[in-house]
Structures are given as C-alpha cells and as structure tokens.
GROMACS .gro file of C-alpha atoms in nm:
model
  389
    1UNK     CA    1  -2.587   8.950  10.488
    2UNK     CA    2  -2.823   8.722  10.469
    3UNK     CA    3  -2.831   8.355  10.575
    4UNK     CA    4  -3.055   8.161  10.404
    5UNK     CA    5  -3.109   7.795  10.519
    6UNK     CA    6  -3.309   7.546  10.273
    7UNK     CA    7  -3.371   7.194  10.290
    8UNK     CA    8  -3.259   7.132   9.914
    9UNK     CA    9  -2.858   7.113   9.920
   10UNK     CA   10  -2.694   7.207   9.600
   11UNK     CA   11  -2.577   6.912   9.388
   12UNK     CA   12  -2.260   6.916   9.434
   13UNK     CA   13  -2.327   6.901   9.787
   14UNK     CA   14  -2.501   6.649   9.796
   15UNK     CA   15  -2.289   6.407   9.577
   16UNK     CA   16  -2.028   6.487   9.877
   17UNK     CA   17  -2.233   6.366  10.107
   18UNK     CA   18  -2.313   6.034   9.951
   19UNK     CA   19  -1.927   5.948   9.896
   20UNK     CA   20  -1.854   6.008  10.229
   21UNK     CA   21  -2.197   5.734  10.324
   22UNK     CA   22  -2.106   5.513  10.121
   23UNK     CA   23  -1.786   5.540  10.263
   24UNK     CA   24  -1.841   5.480  10.588
   25UNK     CA   25  -2.091   5.211  10.486
   26UNK     CA   26  -1.775   4.994  10.366
   27UNK     CA   27  -1.608   5.088  10.710
   28UNK     CA   28  -1.846   4.960  10.901
   29UNK     CA   29  -1.863   4.652  10.703
   30UNK     CA   30  -1.491   4.555  10.737
   31UNK     CA   31  -1.520   4.686  11.072
   32UNK     CA   32  -1.807   4.395  11.122
   33UNK     CA   33  -1.590   4.123  10.979
   34UNK     CA   34  -1.287   4.195  11.170
   35UNK     CA   35  -1.502   4.155  11.473
   36UNK     CA   36  -1.591   3.796  11.341
   37UNK     CA   37  -1.189   3.653  11.388
   38UNK     CA   38  -1.114   3.937  11.650
   39UNK     CA   39  -1.269   3.813  11.986
   40UNK     CA   40  -1.425   4.048  12.131
   41UNK     CA   41  -1.124   4.131  12.360
   42UNK     CA   42  -0.749   4.200  12.342
   43UNK     CA   43  -0.576   3.950  12.439
   44UNK     CA   44  -0.393   4.179  12.742
   45UNK     CA   45  -0.795   4.181  12.886
   46UNK     CA   46  -0.829   3.768  12.875
   47UNK     CA   47  -1.059   3.673  13.185
   48UNK     CA   48  -0.816   3.509  13.401
   49UNK     CA   49  -0.955   3.161  13.404
   50UNK     CA   50  -0.945   3.125  13.071
   51UNK     CA   51  -0.537   3.218  13.043
   52UNK     CA   52  -0.482   3.031  13.344
   53UNK     CA   53  -0.602   2.722  13.135
   54UNK     CA   54  -0.351   2.846  12.838
   55UNK     CA   55  -0.064   2.886  13.056
   56UNK     CA   56  -0.135   2.459  13.128
   57UNK     CA   57  -0.193   2.340  12.858
   58UNK     CA   58   0.136   2.480  12.736
   59UNK     CA   59   0.259   2.355  13.052
   60UNK     CA   60   0.149   2.026  12.936
   61UNK     CA   61   0.279   2.061  12.632
   62UNK     CA   62   0.638   2.136  12.649
   63UNK     CA   63   0.675   1.871  12.917
   64UNK     CA   64   0.506   1.576  12.681
   65UNK     CA   65   0.769   1.715  12.451
   66UNK     CA   66   1.064   1.653  12.639
   67UNK     CA   67   0.968   1.351  12.817
   68UNK     CA   68   0.925   1.248  12.458
   69UNK     CA   69   1.318   1.413  12.372
   70UNK     CA   70   1.412   1.208  12.708
   71UNK     CA   71   1.237   0.898  12.567
   72UNK     CA   72   1.431   0.924  12.252
   73UNK     CA   73   1.752   0.963  12.488
   74UNK     CA   74   1.745   0.659  12.608
   75UNK     CA   75   1.623   0.432  12.358
   76UNK     CA   76   1.898   0.550  12.157
   77UNK     CA   77   2.163   0.547  12.477
   78UNK     CA   78   2.026   0.162  12.533
   79UNK     CA   79   2.054   0.097  12.165
   80UNK     CA   80   2.396   0.227  12.115
   81UNK     CA   81   2.509   0.041  12.396
   82UNK     CA   82   2.354  -0.353  12.326
   83UNK     CA   83   2.479  -0.276  11.920
   84UNK     CA   84   2.867  -0.179  12.067
   85UNK     CA   85   2.848  -0.549  12.265
   86UNK     CA   86   2.609  -0.747  12.066
   87UNK     CA   87   2.647  -0.670  11.706
   88UNK     CA   88   2.867  -0.870  11.477
   89UNK     CA   89   3.195  -0.778  11.395
   90UNK     CA   90   3.304  -0.892  11.038
   91UNK     CA   91   3.641  -0.937  10.922
   92UNK     CA   92   3.820  -1.042  10.607
   93UNK     CA   93   3.916  -1.390  10.584
   94UNK     CA   94   4.311  -1.391  10.541
   95UNK     CA   95   4.330  -1.077  10.762
   96UNK     CA   96   4.693  -1.056  10.933
   97UNK     CA   97   4.847  -0.786  11.113
   98UNK     CA   98   5.231  -0.861  11.121
   99UNK     CA   99   5.452  -0.974  10.811
  100UNK     CA  100   5.654  -1.308  10.990
  101UNK     CA  101   5.859  -1.263  10.705
  102UNK     CA  102   6.041  -0.916  10.850
  103UNK     CA  103   6.339  -1.074  10.987
  104UNK     CA  104   6.668  -0.967  11.060
  105UNK     CA  105   6.916  -1.059  10.797
  106UNK     CA  106   7.156  -1.167  11.018
  107UNK     CA  107   6.922  -1.484  11.056
  108UNK     CA  108   7.162  -1.727  11.256
  109UNK     CA  109   7.208  -2.055  11.116
  110UNK     CA  110   6.877  -1.976  10.934
  111UNK     CA  111   6.644  -2.040  11.254
  112UNK     CA  112   6.402  -1.765  11.235
  113UNK     CA  113   6.305  -1.867  10.862
  114UNK     CA  114   6.342  -2.224  11.014
  115UNK     CA  115   6.030  -2.084  11.263
  116UNK     CA  116   5.943  -1.918  10.978
  117UNK     CA  117   5.809  -2.169  10.750
  118UNK     CA  118   5.737  -2.398  11.036
  119UNK     CA  119   5.433  -2.079  11.116
  120UNK     CA  120   5.342  -2.089  10.701
  121UNK     CA  121   5.284  -2.475  10.751
  122UNK     CA  122   5.067  -2.443  11.121
  123UNK     CA  123   4.817  -2.169  10.978
  124UNK     CA  124   4.765  -2.316  10.645
  125UNK     CA  125   4.655  -2.677  10.842
  126UNK     CA  126   4.463  -2.452  11.067
  127UNK     CA  127   4.273  -2.330  10.764
  128UNK     CA  128   4.251  -2.615  10.581
  129UNK     CA  129   4.059  -2.820  10.858
  130UNK     CA  130   3.822  -2.487  10.886
  131UNK     CA  131   3.751  -2.466  10.531
  132UNK     CA  132   3.725  -2.910  10.499
  133UNK     CA  133   3.502  -2.882  10.847
  134UNK     CA  134   3.334  -2.504  10.874
  135UNK     CA  135   3.148  -2.318  10.696
  136UNK     CA  136   3.307  -1.977  10.549
  137UNK     CA  137   2.995  -1.822  10.426
  138UNK     CA  138   3.013  -1.613  10.727
  139UNK     CA  139   3.269  -1.549  10.931
  140UNK     CA  140   3.071  -1.348  11.231
  141UNK     CA  141   3.227  -1.268  11.558
  142UNK     CA  142   3.048  -1.126  11.824
  143UNK     CA  143   3.207  -0.998  12.215
  144UNK     CA  144   3.136  -1.395  12.318
  145UNK     CA  145   3.412  -1.501  12.073
  146UNK     CA  146   3.658  -1.280  12.195
  147UNK     CA  147   3.628  -1.334  12.561
  148UNK     CA  148   3.919  -1.501  12.659
  149UNK     CA  149   4.202  -1.261  12.445
  150UNK     CA  150   4.397  -1.061  12.604
  151UNK     CA  151   4.540  -0.711  12.546
  152UNK     CA  152   4.896  -0.520  12.491
  153UNK     CA  153   4.815  -0.241  12.351
  154UNK     CA  154   5.173  -0.084  12.400
  155UNK     CA  155   5.320  -0.399  12.166
  156UNK     CA  156   5.046  -0.440  12.008
  157UNK     CA  157   4.981  -0.761  12.056
  158UNK     CA  158   4.665  -1.007  12.183
  159UNK     CA  159   4.690  -1.341  12.340
  160UNK     CA  160   4.403  -1.619  12.354
  161UNK     CA  161   4.430  -1.818  12.686
  162UNK     CA  162   4.430  -2.180  12.654
  163UNK     CA  163   4.462  -2.333  13.027
  164UNK     CA  164   4.736  -2.587  13.102
  165UNK     CA  165   4.947  -2.508  12.804
  166UNK     CA  166   5.153  -2.164  12.991
  167UNK     CA  167   4.854  -1.906  12.977
  168UNK     CA  168   5.037  -1.786  13.327
  169UNK     CA  169   5.359  -1.726  13.223
  170UNK     CA  170   5.247  -1.589  12.968
  171UNK     CA  171   5.035  -1.311  13.157
  172UNK     CA  172   5.321  -1.279  13.318
  173UNK     CA  173   5.510  -1.172  12.995
  174UNK     CA  174   5.205  -0.917  12.915
  175UNK     CA  175   5.245  -0.785  13.193
  176UNK     CA  176   5.619  -0.700  13.172
  177UNK     CA  177   5.519  -0.586  12.832
  178UNK     CA  178   5.283  -0.351  12.948
  179UNK     CA  179   5.526  -0.211  13.230
  180UNK     CA  180   5.330  -0.345  13.495
  181UNK     CA  181   5.631  -0.549  13.606
  182UNK     CA  182   6.069  -0.560  13.597
  183UNK     CA  183   6.009  -0.875  13.623
  184UNK     CA  184   5.790  -1.213  13.543
  185UNK     CA  185   5.960  -1.386  13.831
  186UNK     CA  186   5.804  -1.053  14.058
  187UNK     CA  187   5.441  -1.186  13.985
  188UNK     CA  188   5.263  -1.421  14.199
  189UNK     CA  189   5.020  -1.665  14.047
  190UNK     CA  190   4.740  -1.505  14.209
  191UNK     CA  191   4.829  -1.148  14.072
  192UNK     CA  192   4.791  -1.288  13.649
  193UNK     CA  193   4.447  -1.478  13.749
  194UNK     CA  194   4.324  -1.227  13.958
  195UNK     CA  195   4.447  -0.894  13.992
  196UNK     CA  196   4.265  -0.762  13.679
  197UNK     CA  197   4.557  -0.618  13.563
  198UNK     CA  198   4.497  -0.755  13.206
  199UNK     CA  199   4.227  -0.604  12.983
  200UNK     CA  200   4.050  -0.841  12.785
  201UNK     CA  201   3.943  -0.774  12.410
  202UNK     CA  202   3.515  -0.780  12.513
  203UNK     CA  203   3.567  -0.506  12.722
  204UNK     CA  204   3.650  -0.254  12.466
  205UNK     CA  205   3.357  -0.108  12.235
  206UNK     CA  206   3.251  -0.240  11.860
  207UNK     CA  207   3.575  -0.045  11.704
  208UNK     CA  208   3.792  -0.082  12.006
  209UNK     CA  209   3.711  -0.475  11.877
  210UNK     CA  210   3.729  -0.410  11.583
  211UNK     CA  211   3.960  -0.180  11.523
  212UNK     CA  212   4.241  -0.416  11.729
  213UNK     CA  213   4.126  -0.762  11.603
  214UNK     CA  214   4.268  -0.594  11.211
  215UNK     CA  215   4.553  -0.499  11.346
  216UNK     CA  216   4.703  -0.635  11.599
  217UNK     CA  217   4.976  -0.931  11.635
  218UNK     CA  218   4.728  -1.218  11.754
  219UNK     CA  219   4.883  -1.507  11.940
  220UNK     CA  220   4.739  -1.885  12.051
  221UNK     CA  221   4.993  -2.106  12.198
  222UNK     CA  222   4.807  -2.501  12.235
  223UNK     CA  223   4.935  -2.860  12.396
  224UNK     CA  224   4.828  -3.196  12.304
  225UNK     CA  225   4.482  -3.245  12.423
  226UNK     CA  226   4.501  -3.574  12.630
  227UNK     CA  227   4.834  -3.475  12.771
  228UNK     CA  228   4.622  -3.077  12.863
  229UNK     CA  229   4.312  -3.295  12.954
  230UNK     CA  230   4.559  -3.474  13.282
  231UNK     CA  231   4.712  -3.141  13.342
  232UNK     CA  232   4.427  -3.020  13.431
  233UNK     CA  233   4.259  -3.321  13.610
  234UNK     CA  234   4.549  -3.336  13.860
  235UNK     CA  235   4.614  -2.926  13.896
  236UNK     CA  236   4.207  -2.960  13.998
  237UNK     CA  237   4.172  -3.249  14.116
  238UNK     CA  238   4.443  -3.396  14.282
  239UNK     CA  239   4.530  -3.152  14.501
  240UNK     CA  240   4.313  -2.884  14.752
  241UNK     CA  241   4.117  -2.667  14.569
  242UNK     CA  242   3.748  -2.456  14.685
  243UNK     CA  243   3.673  -2.438  14.359
  244UNK     CA  244   3.651  -2.753  14.204
  245UNK     CA  245   3.544  -2.968  14.465
  246UNK     CA  246   3.307  -2.798  14.589
  247UNK     CA  247   3.154  -2.734  14.244
  248UNK     CA  248   3.275  -3.022  14.023
  249UNK     CA  249   3.416  -3.305  14.227
  250UNK     CA  250   3.054  -3.327  14.424
  251UNK     CA  251   2.843  -3.327  14.142
  252UNK     CA  252   3.089  -3.589  13.963
  253UNK     CA  253   3.091  -3.870  14.282
  254UNK     CA  254   2.693  -3.788  14.374
  255UNK     CA  255   2.670  -3.863  13.985
  256UNK     CA  256   2.908  -4.188  13.872
  257UNK     CA  257   3.063  -4.341  14.180
  258UNK     CA  258   2.824  -4.608  14.345
  259UNK     CA  259   2.831  -4.631  14.717
  260UNK     CA  260   3.014  -4.276  14.750
  261UNK     CA  261   3.071  -4.218  15.107
  262UNK     CA  262   2.904  -3.913  15.311
  263UNK     CA  263   3.295  -3.771  15.332
  264UNK     CA  264   3.287  -3.774  14.985
  265UNK     CA  265   2.969  -3.656  14.891
  266UNK     CA  266   2.996  -3.367  15.128
  267UNK     CA  267   3.318  -3.271  15.033
  268UNK     CA  268   3.376  -3.364  14.625
  269UNK     CA  269   3.742  -3.477  14.721
  270UNK     CA  270   3.891  -3.763  14.623
  271UNK     CA  271   3.788  -3.741  14.208
  272UNK     CA  272   3.910  -4.067  13.971
  273UNK     CA  273   4.041  -3.997  13.635
  274UNK     CA  274   3.712  -4.226  13.520
  275UNK     CA  275   3.501  -4.032  13.709
  276UNK     CA  276   3.626  -3.767  13.501
  277UNK     CA  277   3.578  -3.904  13.188
  278UNK     CA  278   3.245  -4.009  13.213
  279UNK     CA  279   3.142  -3.629  13.381
  280UNK     CA  280   3.352  -3.493  13.076
  281UNK     CA  281   3.173  -3.725  12.762
  282UNK     CA  282   2.847  -3.752  12.909
  283UNK     CA  283   2.571  -3.549  12.752
  284UNK     CA  284   2.384  -3.469  13.041
  285UNK     CA  285   2.658  -3.378  13.229
  286UNK     CA  286   2.565  -3.266  13.578
  287UNK     CA  287   2.764  -2.959  13.610
  288UNK     CA  288   2.886  -2.726  13.304
  289UNK     CA  289   3.232  -2.752  13.096
  290UNK     CA  290   3.477  -2.551  13.206
  291UNK     CA  291   3.775  -2.389  13.046
  292UNK     CA  292   4.074  -2.597  13.168
  293UNK     CA  293   3.942  -2.902  12.966
  294UNK     CA  294   3.747  -2.721  12.683
  295UNK     CA  295   3.830  -2.729  12.308
  296UNK     CA  296   4.066  -2.495  12.171
  297UNK     CA  297   3.843  -2.437  11.870
  298UNK     CA  298   3.560  -2.315  12.076
  299UNK     CA  299   3.788  -2.116  12.423
  300UNK     CA  300   3.938  -1.933  12.128
  301UNK     CA  301   3.750  -1.937  11.722
  302UNK     CA  302   4.046  -2.034  11.557
  303UNK     CA  303   3.813  -2.071  11.243
  304UNK     CA  304   3.680  -1.750  11.271
  305UNK     CA  305   3.952  -1.502  11.407
  306UNK     CA  306   4.274  -1.543  11.194
  307UNK     CA  307   4.536  -1.596  11.416
  308UNK     CA  308   4.886  -1.422  11.317
  309UNK     CA  309   5.094  -1.685  11.524
  310UNK     CA  310   5.042  -2.035  11.644
  311UNK     CA  311   5.265  -2.122  11.927
  312UNK     CA  312   5.297  -2.491  12.114
  313UNK     CA  313   5.329  -2.609  12.476
  314UNK     CA  314   5.631  -2.869  12.331
  315UNK     CA  315   5.820  -2.621  12.201
  316UNK     CA  316   5.745  -2.306  12.413
  317UNK     CA  317   6.077  -2.170  12.465
  318UNK     CA  318   6.206  -2.162  12.050
  319UNK     CA  319   5.863  -2.017  11.955
  320UNK     CA  320   5.844  -1.749  12.209
  321UNK     CA  321   6.144  -1.638  12.183
  322UNK     CA  322   6.036  -1.601  11.823
  323UNK     CA  323   5.682  -1.406  11.860
  324UNK     CA  324   5.944  -1.198  12.117
  325UNK     CA  325   6.143  -1.145  11.869
  326UNK     CA  326   5.911  -1.039  11.622
  327UNK     CA  327   5.670  -0.777  11.833
  328UNK     CA  328   6.000  -0.612  11.934
  329UNK     CA  329   5.989  -0.737  12.289
  330UNK     CA  330   6.331  -0.592  12.491
  331UNK     CA  331   6.635  -0.841  12.463
  332UNK     CA  332   6.657  -0.889  12.860
  333UNK     CA  333   6.314  -1.082  12.887
  334UNK     CA  334   6.262  -1.466  12.771
  335UNK     CA  335   5.939  -1.670  12.884
  336UNK     CA  336   5.975  -1.788  13.137
  337UNK     CA  337   5.985  -2.179  13.280
  338UNK     CA  338   5.941  -2.161  13.648
  339UNK     CA  339   5.627  -2.370  13.765
  340UNK     CA  340   5.470  -2.160  14.033
  341UNK     CA  341   5.200  -2.397  14.148
  342UNK     CA  342   5.286  -2.755  14.301
  343UNK     CA  343   5.676  -2.709  14.229
  344UNK     CA  344   5.796  -2.989  14.358
  345UNK     CA  345   5.571  -3.214  14.151
  346UNK     CA  346   5.681  -3.351  13.852
  347UNK     CA  347   5.516  -3.204  13.541
  348UNK     CA  348   5.247  -3.329  13.302
  349UNK     CA  349   5.456  -3.540  13.051
  350UNK     CA  350   5.371  -3.802  12.786
  351UNK     CA  351   5.459  -4.083  13.009
  352UNK     CA  352   5.248  -3.957  13.300
  353UNK     CA  353   4.909  -3.911  13.039
  354UNK     CA  354   5.021  -4.301  12.899
  355UNK     CA  355   4.939  -4.373  13.256
  356UNK     CA  356   4.625  -4.225  13.362
  357UNK     CA  357   4.475  -4.307  13.035
  358UNK     CA  358   4.572  -4.663  13.113
  359UNK     CA  359   4.292  -4.659  13.334
  360UNK     CA  360   4.053  -4.627  13.064
  361UNK     CA  361   3.855  -4.915  12.821
  362UNK     CA  362   3.990  -4.858  12.460
  363UNK     CA  363   3.602  -4.714  12.432
  364UNK     CA  364   3.679  -4.439  12.673
  365UNK     CA  365   3.987  -4.353  12.521
  366UNK     CA  366   3.806  -4.368  12.163
  367UNK     CA  367   3.562  -4.099  12.270
  368UNK     CA  368   3.800  -3.877  12.479
  369UNK     CA  369   4.007  -3.882  12.155
  370UNK     CA  370   3.643  -3.781  11.915
  371UNK     CA  371   3.581  -3.554  12.228
  372UNK     CA  372   3.917  -3.367  12.099
  373UNK     CA  373   3.939  -3.492  11.684
  374UNK     CA  374   3.890  -3.053  11.587
  375UNK     CA  375   4.220  -2.995  11.831
  376UNK     CA  376   4.405  -3.276  11.696
  377UNK     CA  377   4.310  -3.257  11.329
  378UNK     CA  378   4.387  -2.862  11.360
  379UNK     CA  379   4.715  -2.831  11.528
  380UNK     CA  380   4.850  -3.147  11.421
  381UNK     CA  381   4.899  -3.348  11.700
  382UNK     CA  382   4.908  -3.736  11.608
  383UNK     CA  383   4.717  -3.998  11.770
  384UNK     CA  384   4.809  -4.016  12.074
  385UNK     CA  385   4.725  -4.464  12.083
  386UNK     CA  386   4.789  -4.652  11.781
  387UNK     CA  387   4.381  -4.883  11.889
  388UNK     CA  388   4.238  -4.528  11.790
  389UNK     CA  389   4.051  -4.432  11.410
   0.00000   0.00000   0.00000
C-alpha cells in the first residue's frame, strides 16, 4: 500500500476546513466580547486592596441605612408622643354619657324627678350662655382643658375640680368609689391633695381622653363666686401658709401696701382683703392667677366640655345624693360634710362674704363682679349687691 501526500486537499476536505475555521473565528470574537465585559480576573482572585475597599463601602452603606431607619423611628416616636399630648380632640356638640331619665320607678315624693328637671334647666342655661358669648364654630379640646378633671374608672366618672366648692370631700368620695379607702373619714387632707392616688384625665393618651369624655359621666360642682373668693382668701391668707404667703403675699404687699414693714415684706403675712382685690383686678399682676380664685369657666371649660351633671355647693347634700344614685354608688356612701381644715372656724357664708365686701368701694365691687360675670351668668347666681349692674 502506498501512502501519498499532496498539498492539495480534496474539496470536501477543504470545505470542511473552512467551516471549522469560521467556527473558530466566531468563537474567538465571542470570547473577546466576554473579556470586554468581565474583569480579567475572577472574583475570588480580586486583589486584597480592592476586596477590602468593597467591604468598607458595603459596611458604610449598611450603617447609613440603619442610621436612617433609627432616625425615622425616633422621629415617628417623637411625632406620636406630640400628637398624643397636643393634638386637639373634636367632640360632638351635645355629647352626654348618662341618661338622667333612668330613675327608679318608686321615686319617693317625686324627689328624683324634681332634681332631674333642675339638671335640665342648669344644662340648658349653661349651653345658652355659651352660645351667646362663646363661638361654637370649633369645639377643640386639648390636654390643657382637661388637666383639672379627675378620673374614676370603676363607676365611669369624671370630676372637674373647682377649689373651695367641696373639692376635698369630692376627692374623698372618688377614692372610696375606686376602692382606695373604705370610708371618707379615714382619708387625711394631705392624702387627698398630695397623695396622687387619683388619675387626671390629661395623663391618658389621646384615645383615652376621647373615650372617657364621650362615655363617662362628667360632673362639675360650683359655688357662688364672691363666697368662693372670700373662702379662698380666708384659707390662704388668714392662716399660716408656707406657700401662699411667700409666693403671693410678699408680691401683693410689696406692690399694693404703702410703707410696708420689713417683716411684712419678708414674710408676706397679713395680706388685707382690699390688697388682695387690688391684685385680683390688676391687669399687670405681680404674680399670676391661682386655681382657688380663677374663673370656673376657665378651670373646667364648660363651653367646650358638655358636662352631664352640674351641682352647686349651696345644695350640696341633695345634689351629691342624686349624682351618687345615678352612677350606682354603694348605698352606704354619702357625701361627707365635715370640715377638716380650720374646723373650729365658721364656714364662709353669705353673711361673712357681705362683711368682707363691705370693705371695698362700689367701683371695686363692680369690677370684681365683672371679673366673675361669666360664672354668675352661666350658673344662674343673682347679683350679690343691689348697686351692681
């Protein structure tokens, strides 16, 4: 057998070689394209410096995202807290949590019916005065407006505190209703006012305030304004007091008493009723207002909060009994009438009030009446002096 070698290959073979060459050429082009996109070394062969740089960049990006999320959470928490404490609460014009018509069938001598009708009249007058003197276009309630309201959750009761109108004894009643004491007689004065056993409405969040305002029985007890004012003066300035004398007494004596002694200026004791009235009527008071002689209309905001029950100090016993009956309080619980401070001293009455106001000029009496005008109108108290207009 002979083997022949020739430079000229058969066409078939040439054709095969050309196809193979084209295939190789296409493969080379694709490889060049891949090399243009993909780095010259695989990821696991990156130089160490480049790997560290990428890790740092990724870590920085992760920390930035985490810081952003943390900042957003803090802002959201702060915003939520602000909304809970500051966002106004809108309530219905005539919200009422208690139906005063739900009285016992065996009403003795029509007592409950008479007191119910009186409540209707008091509430109507209050709304009429509010409509006359206050704008009703927006009814906005903030935590400030409910800061004087105490909460008793067990019997769903809200009590707006009006100082010198039986507030100490009403707090005792709330404590008994809440199970904090078995009897009102067992609760000391300091425990009532400084024990912090009762919750205030502004201590709840927005939803808690809104819910209680719309479902609880809201009550307020008021007193004849001049009588309440004299009662506050006697209590705070005619007896030793380590707060009102240095804070209010010194400022009042310093501004309104001529030739005041060094002792009076130092202690603040011995403020006269005429000096106290000067302070009250002064638009540039040397010291601010106090809850014991501030307007009821400002303490309890009756034109914003639709109170279900309006009681009066002058008819405390029957009004208190009626309220306790309405909320289903224990039968043995009655409103206490004892006077735990200055118990040997006579209560401030209309007669005593007249004696104090006799020290004032007609102009001063008129200006004091003007100061409490809304309280007189809203709660149907007659003018205490005939010369008032």
